[in-house]
Amino acid sequence: MSENPNDSQPREDSEYAVVMRNVHKWFGPFHVLKNLNLNVTRGEKIVICGPSGSGKSTLIRCINRLEEHQEGDIIVDGTELTNDLKHIDKVRSEVGMVFQHFNLFPHLTVLENCTLAPIWVKKMPKAEAEEIAMKYLERVKIPEQAHKYPGQLSGGQQQRVAIARSLCKRPRIMLFDEPTSALDPEMIKEVLDVMVELAGEGITMLCVTHEMGFAKTVADRVIFMDGGEIIEQNSPQEFFDNPQHDRTKLFLSQILDHT
Amino acid sequence: MKPISYKIGEHPDLPPPASVTGPLAWVRNNLFSSPTNVVMTLVSVWLLFELIPPMLNWMLFDAAFSGENRDACRAQAGGACWAFIAERFRLFTYGFYPAEERWRVNLAFVLLLLALVPVLYDRLPLRKYGLYYSMVFPLIAGWLLLGGWGLAPVDTDQFGGFMLTLVIGVTGIAFSLPIGILLAMGRQSSLPVIRLVCVGFIEFIRGVPLITLLFVASTMLNYFLPKGTVFDLLLRVLIMVTLFASAYMAEVIRGGLQAIPKGQVEAAEAIGMKYWQSMRLVVLPQALKISIPGIVNTFIGLYKDTTLVIIIGLLDPLGIGRSSLADTKWTGLHNEVYLFVAIFFFISCFSMSRYSLYLEKKLQTEHDH
């Protein structure tokens, strides 16, 4: 950490949950994130939307280093993401993530899915880990499924297990990558309900989703991305009622026509 | 069945009619479901009728179980002469292991069976301690078989027969799996040097016949190693057989690793697991499960390939058989010898195959069970 460009203003960065400054990322020759700047305050709920390929998933995947950015700074809860594995571990211990396709471990039971990280990463005794896991499984309303395998549950139940799994390490920031896009329509609500409840608890949330109803109820800020850039960001009310940019208007007209 | 009407929404699940389940239905569905099927069934029954009784007659009812030599057998009955096998049974089992020390082989065999229990059966109480024992078993077995530290030393060129097969087979199986896993992971490594070494090793070993490697082990290594190094022939064979099987194992496991969706590793990383943790706890358990048929296939191949050591002068059961057939007392009894050896191999390989099926079924987590 010899060349930390933030030394002049460390306090400011660590006051935010996430700071992204002039972030660029390429997949091979493809420029996916272009000069992104984003400050997320603690406890803020942010919904990110945009057409597919706009870089919204890549953006949140950079926050827990599932993707590496090539230029710019990303500072998560005061820790700058560099190649230093200790920093990555620290960030990952504070950031939970929920995936579009759940990514539960199919060879482990629901309970084992939830206790894996606490037992092996946090070295917690098994009994304590199970107690915490059951607490979160109750929060997502499926304690009775604890001893089943993920393959025996419905999509909505699996996604709720995935939420419980990431909550088990008590993250301060939660990332959701299109958590309801792979679900059958009748299961979307049960997952969104859990997310709304979670939002009420002061956790910082960044959520890539096209559920505009969710955005309206929960979000403090809605961000619209296209072509690797943040085109527009605003409070949900302003964003939906009074979009500024033409591309935002086009996008909103396309997704809201059907809902 | 008389028609019963239920209110809409209250129709219970009824048991299926007998034509769908019972044994008669099974026979109809599986043996006589179509004209082709009927013909196949009849032909099979006829073939079994023609084959089984003569085989049983030769093997059992017309067989001679005692006798001094071939002619004594033939005088008793026209079938198999098992007296030959009976006389050579110890040779087949222990090779030239000194008679007064054979209890050590027996003990090692019993200990092997005990060591297998915790490995194969995961519901054993106190399995963890059983596994510790399984891990030290190779040392105990090595001590028992080779001697030293209070036991009379036995040279490895006295090893032979089924015992030799088991020594090579079990060693190869026990070590090729972990080495294969490491090679498969190395082949997918993001570090080019590791990847290159693993790919080079795998492709070289796979591109060369096992016999060539055994020859290298038995003769060529003497040129490469410093003069005066004593490097036991059997040990060299063990190393070569293990490396050979590892290369195949690596490719089988690589297939399993590639079948695991990227999201599994990402989920493991996202909850904070390190590379080795995510491999051990998330990726490998799934990849190995998918690879079970291929892994056991490789095990069985390796086990049967142990017969190739005959070429460099080690006396496996086939080697013992061949040298026994040279005895003028018992000339011409090839069928008995090869059938006997075949039965031994079949029992071992069939058990492995059955166990793999059991394991696949047990690890099935997709549906209710």
XYZ file of C-alpha atoms in Angstrom, chain B:
369
model
C -63.979 -51.411 -10.827
C -67.246 -49.651 -10.313
C -67.252 -45.982 -11.174
C -67.111 -43.710 -8.171
C -67.492 -40.010 -8.610
C -65.662 -37.477 -6.518
C -66.332 -33.808 -6.116
C -64.117 -31.601 -8.232
C -60.916 -30.825 -6.354
C -61.342 -33.811 -4.014
C -60.183 -36.657 -6.246
C -57.796 -38.806 -4.179
C -54.679 -40.547 -5.540
C -55.763 -44.111 -6.371
C -53.424 -47.145 -6.547
C -52.520 -48.148 -10.112
C -54.316 -51.151 -11.679
C -52.559 -54.553 -11.588
C -51.776 -54.368 -15.310
C -49.288 -51.559 -14.564
C -47.376 -52.976 -11.609
C -47.526 -56.742 -10.786
C -44.991 -59.381 -11.948
C -47.116 -60.305 -14.963
C -46.990 -56.717 -16.127
C -43.218 -56.786 -15.718
C -42.906 -59.914 -17.849
C -45.125 -58.478 -20.525
C -43.374 -55.102 -20.601
C -39.846 -56.432 -20.511
C -39.900 -59.815 -22.244
C -42.841 -59.892 -24.623
C -43.588 -56.278 -25.461
C -43.086 -56.602 -29.238
C -42.526 -59.343 -31.853
C -38.772 -58.610 -31.888
C -38.726 -58.780 -28.135
C -40.531 -62.137 -28.164
C -37.966 -63.570 -30.599
C -35.072 -62.195 -28.556
C -36.504 -63.684 -25.368
C -36.954 -67.113 -26.929
C -33.476 -67.106 -28.489
C -31.932 -66.081 -25.168
C -33.729 -68.816 -23.283
C -32.588 -71.394 -25.840
C -28.973 -70.151 -25.657
C -28.975 -70.290 -21.870
C -30.389 -73.801 -22.043
C -27.646 -74.891 -24.443
C -24.808 -73.203 -22.540
C -25.459 -73.384 -18.828
C -25.906 -77.150 -18.245
C -22.733 -78.217 -20.141
C -20.767 -75.507 -18.341
C -22.040 -76.601 -14.965
C -21.308 -80.212 -15.845
C -17.726 -79.416 -16.770
C -17.133 -77.104 -13.834
C -18.917 -79.011 -11.094
C -20.733 -82.273 -11.740
C -18.141 -83.991 -13.959
C -15.178 -82.318 -12.264
C -12.461 -84.027 -10.259
C -11.511 -82.329 -7.020
C -8.709 -84.625 -5.933
C -5.943 -86.607 -7.573
C -2.196 -86.824 -7.785
C -1.839 -85.733 -11.375
C -3.691 -85.098 -14.592
C -4.210 -88.793 -15.399
C -5.673 -89.477 -11.968
C -8.163 -86.662 -12.610
C -9.094 -87.948 -16.017
C -9.616 -91.439 -14.630
C -12.249 -90.072 -12.221
C -14.299 -87.862 -14.508
C -14.275 -86.076 -17.839
C -14.727 -82.525 -16.559
C -12.444 -80.007 -14.988
C -9.465 -81.134 -12.942
C -9.607 -78.848 -9.898
C -7.104 -81.031 -8.077
C -4.453 -79.131 -10.005
C -5.649 -75.782 -8.712
C -6.010 -77.216 -5.211
C -2.424 -78.379 -5.223
C -1.166 -75.018 -6.491
C -3.549 -72.895 -4.480
C -0.931 -71.616 -2.059
C 1.385 -70.762 -4.905
C -1.421 -68.866 -6.605
C -2.149 -66.978 -3.414
C 1.268 -66.207 -1.959
C 3.716 -66.686 -4.806
C 7.073 -67.677 -3.350
C 6.529 -65.963 -0.038
C 8.236 -68.151 2.593
C 5.737 -70.669 3.936
C 6.446 -69.949 7.606
C 5.894 -66.212 7.067
C 2.609 -66.455 5.184
C 0.598 -65.525 8.247
C 1.916 -62.015 7.670
C 0.260 -61.912 4.248
C -2.971 -63.190 5.752
C -2.839 -60.632 8.531
C -2.104 -57.841 6.047
C -5.105 -58.962 4.013
C -7.422 -58.904 7.018
C -6.066 -55.470 7.978
C -6.683 -54.322 4.398
C -10.312 -55.350 4.636
C -10.591 -53.494 7.951
C -8.966 -50.426 6.404
C -11.461 -50.490 3.556
C -14.494 -50.375 5.835
C -14.215 -46.736 6.977
C -13.247 -45.634 3.456
C -16.164 -47.331 1.768
C -18.870 -46.977 4.387
C -19.496 -43.454 5.627
C -22.081 -44.216 8.287
C -19.608 -46.056 10.440
C -19.589 -44.767 14.012
C -16.301 -43.014 14.836
C -15.436 -43.093 11.142
C -12.862 -40.338 11.591
C -10.645 -42.587 13.692
C -11.209 -45.428 11.246
C -9.896 -43.198 8.477
C -6.763 -42.412 10.477
C -6.193 -46.142 10.642
C -6.806 -46.464 6.885
C -4.168 -43.815 6.309
C -1.497 -45.606 8.322
C -2.496 -48.979 6.921
C -0.027 -48.798 3.967
C 2.832 -48.420 6.450
C 1.643 -51.362 8.537
C 1.132 -53.487 5.433
C 4.550 -52.531 4.073
C 6.161 -53.523 7.363
C 4.262 -56.808 7.545
C 5.030 -57.822 3.982
C 8.632 -56.636 3.773
C 9.687 -57.430 7.309
C 12.397 -55.710 9.329
C 11.997 -54.305 12.858
C 11.637 -57.705 14.426
C 10.155 -59.563 11.468
C 12.239 -61.688 9.138
C 12.899 -59.656 5.993
C 11.298 -60.959 2.801
C 12.603 -59.924 -0.588
C 10.046 -58.484 -3.008
C 11.046 -60.954 -5.724
C 9.382 -63.595 -3.561
C 6.060 -61.773 -3.851
C 3.691 -63.367 -6.307
C 0.210 -64.552 -7.122
C -2.945 -62.833 -5.913
C -0.980 -61.190 -3.184
C 1.164 -59.414 -5.792
C -1.944 -58.387 -7.711
C -3.415 -56.906 -4.551
C -0.204 -55.113 -3.602
C 0.092 -53.462 -7.012
C -3.645 -52.925 -7.460
C -4.318 -51.450 -4.038
C -1.247 -49.222 -4.125
C -2.094 -48.000 -7.613
C -5.711 -47.300 -6.670
C -4.869 -45.610 -3.387
C -2.290 -43.241 -4.868
C -3.577 -42.642 -8.376
C -6.760 -40.951 -7.183
C -5.112 -38.129 -5.176
C -2.340 -37.672 -7.757
C -4.947 -37.636 -10.520
C -6.951 -34.980 -8.673
C -3.868 -32.775 -8.293
C -2.980 -33.236 -11.964
C -6.502 -32.386 -13.075
C -6.526 -29.261 -10.918
C -3.056 -28.351 -12.153
C -4.200 -28.695 -15.716
C -6.839 -26.047 -15.032
C -4.498 -23.811 -13.064
C -4.176 -20.172 -13.968
C -0.408 -20.428 -13.534
C 1.098 -21.352 -16.925
C 4.078 -23.247 -15.510
C 1.934 -25.581 -13.412
C -0.462 -26.068 -16.294
C 2.347 -26.864 -18.704
C 3.964 -29.400 -16.381
C 0.651 -31.174 -15.778
C -0.377 -31.237 -19.425
C 3.093 -32.469 -20.425
C 3.038 -35.223 -17.817
C -0.472 -36.385 -18.658
C 0.044 -36.393 -22.402
C 3.418 -38.132 -22.161
C 2.164 -40.915 -19.910
C -1.017 -41.408 -21.870
C 0.891 -41.501 -25.111
C 3.080 -44.434 -24.050
C 1.958 -48.058 -23.502
C 2.159 -49.293 -19.918
C 4.445 -52.111 -21.020
C 6.990 -49.583 -22.224
C 6.898 -47.859 -18.867
C 7.338 -51.192 -17.098
C 10.370 -51.953 -19.236
C 11.769 -48.551 -18.407
C 11.133 -49.330 -14.767
C 12.848 -52.690 -14.924
C 15.913 -51.850 -17.026
C 16.364 -48.277 -18.164
C 16.189 -46.651 -14.739
C 19.436 -48.395 -13.870
C 21.198 -46.236 -16.410
C 19.725 -42.992 -15.159
C 20.158 -43.571 -11.454
C 23.552 -43.176 -9.840
C 25.566 -46.395 -9.740
C 24.949 -48.518 -6.697
C 21.466 -47.157 -5.960
C 19.379 -50.053 -4.841
C 15.915 -49.387 -6.101
C 13.606 -52.305 -5.716
C 12.011 -53.619 -8.909
C 8.587 -53.935 -7.327
C 8.805 -50.377 -6.031
C 9.597 -49.158 -9.537
C 6.649 -51.088 -10.901
C 4.400 -49.601 -8.230
C 5.524 -46.096 -9.143
C 5.045 -46.651 -12.869
C 1.621 -48.272 -12.514
C 0.516 -45.459 -10.198
C 1.754 -42.711 -12.508
C 0.162 -44.427 -15.475
C -3.223 -44.680 -13.776
C -2.886 -41.098 -12.441
C -2.671 -39.687 -15.948
C -5.892 -41.406 -16.939
C -7.482 -40.473 -13.637
C -6.573 -36.828 -14.202
C -8.455 -36.745 -17.470
C -11.500 -38.468 -16.001
C -11.591 -35.954 -13.143
C -10.969 -33.010 -15.483
C -14.179 -34.032 -17.229
C -15.971 -33.841 -13.878
C -14.401 -30.489 -12.993
C -15.512 -28.999 -16.279
C -19.074 -30.081 -15.646
C -19.307 -27.933 -12.502
C -20.905 -24.570 -13.310
C -18.727 -21.499 -12.804
C -21.370 -20.151 -10.437
C -20.383 -22.733 -7.816
C -16.872 -21.326 -7.501
C -18.228 -17.788 -7.563
C -20.675 -18.562 -4.780
C -17.857 -20.124 -2.752
C -15.653 -17.079 -3.346
C -18.479 -14.729 -2.526
C -18.942 -16.313 0.902
C -15.223 -15.846 1.477
C -13.746 -19.273 0.769
C -10.184 -19.589 -0.449
C -9.169 -21.585 -3.519
C -8.339 -24.797 -1.638
C -11.432 -24.558 0.536
C -13.747 -24.039 -2.410
C -12.062 -26.905 -4.236
C -12.232 -29.309 -1.312
C -15.679 -28.448 -0.016
C -17.609 -27.334 -3.070
C -16.095 -28.277 -6.415
C -14.375 -31.621 -5.859
C -17.226 -33.362 -4.011
C -19.455 -32.630 -6.982
C -16.856 -33.273 -9.672
C -15.805 -36.591 -8.136
C -19.414 -37.665 -7.849
C -19.968 -37.087 -11.552
C -16.696 -38.865 -12.311
C -17.423 -42.018 -10.291
C -18.128 -44.241 -13.326
C -14.945 -43.073 -15.032
C -12.882 -43.328 -11.864
C -13.986 -46.886 -11.179
C -13.442 -47.701 -14.843
C -9.844 -46.557 -14.460
C -9.467 -48.528 -11.223
C -10.686 -51.697 -12.920
C -8.408 -51.106 -15.894
C -5.448 -50.596 -13.585
C -6.280 -53.677 -11.566
C -6.347 -55.874 -14.643
C -3.247 -54.234 -16.092
C -1.316 -55.575 -13.119
C -1.112 -58.821 -15.103
C 1.314 -57.065 -17.454
C 4.091 -57.302 -14.867
C 4.564 -60.872 -16.075
C 6.553 -59.331 -18.945
C 9.278 -58.041 -16.671
C 9.456 -61.267 -14.738
C 7.153 -60.680 -11.755
C 4.916 -63.657 -11.087
C 1.324 -62.463 -10.907
C -1.437 -65.138 -10.954
C -1.153 -65.522 -14.717
C 2.592 -65.956 -14.398
C 2.141 -68.575 -11.685
C -0.441 -70.261 -13.927
C 1.927 -70.381 -16.858
C 4.779 -71.767 -14.865
C 2.445 -74.326 -13.273
C 1.315 -75.480 -16.672
C 4.931 -76.284 -17.500
C 4.814 -79.063 -14.903
C 4.627 -82.368 -16.791
C 2.363 -83.843 -14.101
C -0.344 -81.393 -15.062
C 0.121 -80.637 -18.753
C -2.747 -79.359 -20.842
C -4.938 -77.988 -18.044
C -5.099 -74.439 -19.448
C -8.848 -74.089 -19.072
C -8.774 -74.712 -15.334
C -5.930 -72.271 -14.727
C -7.321 -69.423 -16.797
C -10.867 -69.903 -15.548
C -9.615 -69.849 -11.970
C -7.631 -66.649 -12.523
C -10.535 -65.150 -14.435
C -12.906 -65.839 -11.530
C -10.528 -64.121 -9.129
C -10.334 -61.027 -11.306
C -14.039 -61.050 -12.000
C -14.914 -61.103 -8.304
C -12.601 -58.151 -7.580
C -13.693 -56.062 -10.558
C -17.377 -56.840 -10.219
C -17.274 -55.781 -6.554
C -15.732 -52.461 -7.526
C -18.342 -51.949 -10.183
C -21.191 -52.751 -7.777
C -19.763 -50.471 -5.136
C -19.599 -47.605 -7.608
C -23.275 -48.092 -8.428
C -24.142 -48.064 -4.730
C -22.113 -44.898 -4.270
C -23.748 -43.136 -7.200
C -27.154 -43.969 -5.822
C -26.234 -42.828 -2.336
C -24.883 -39.490 -3.515
C -27.981 -38.776 -5.549
C -29.426 -35.522 -4.167
C -31.569 -34.421 -7.070
C -34.813 -36.038 -6.007
C -36.472 -37.176 -2.835
C -34.934 -40.237 -1.288
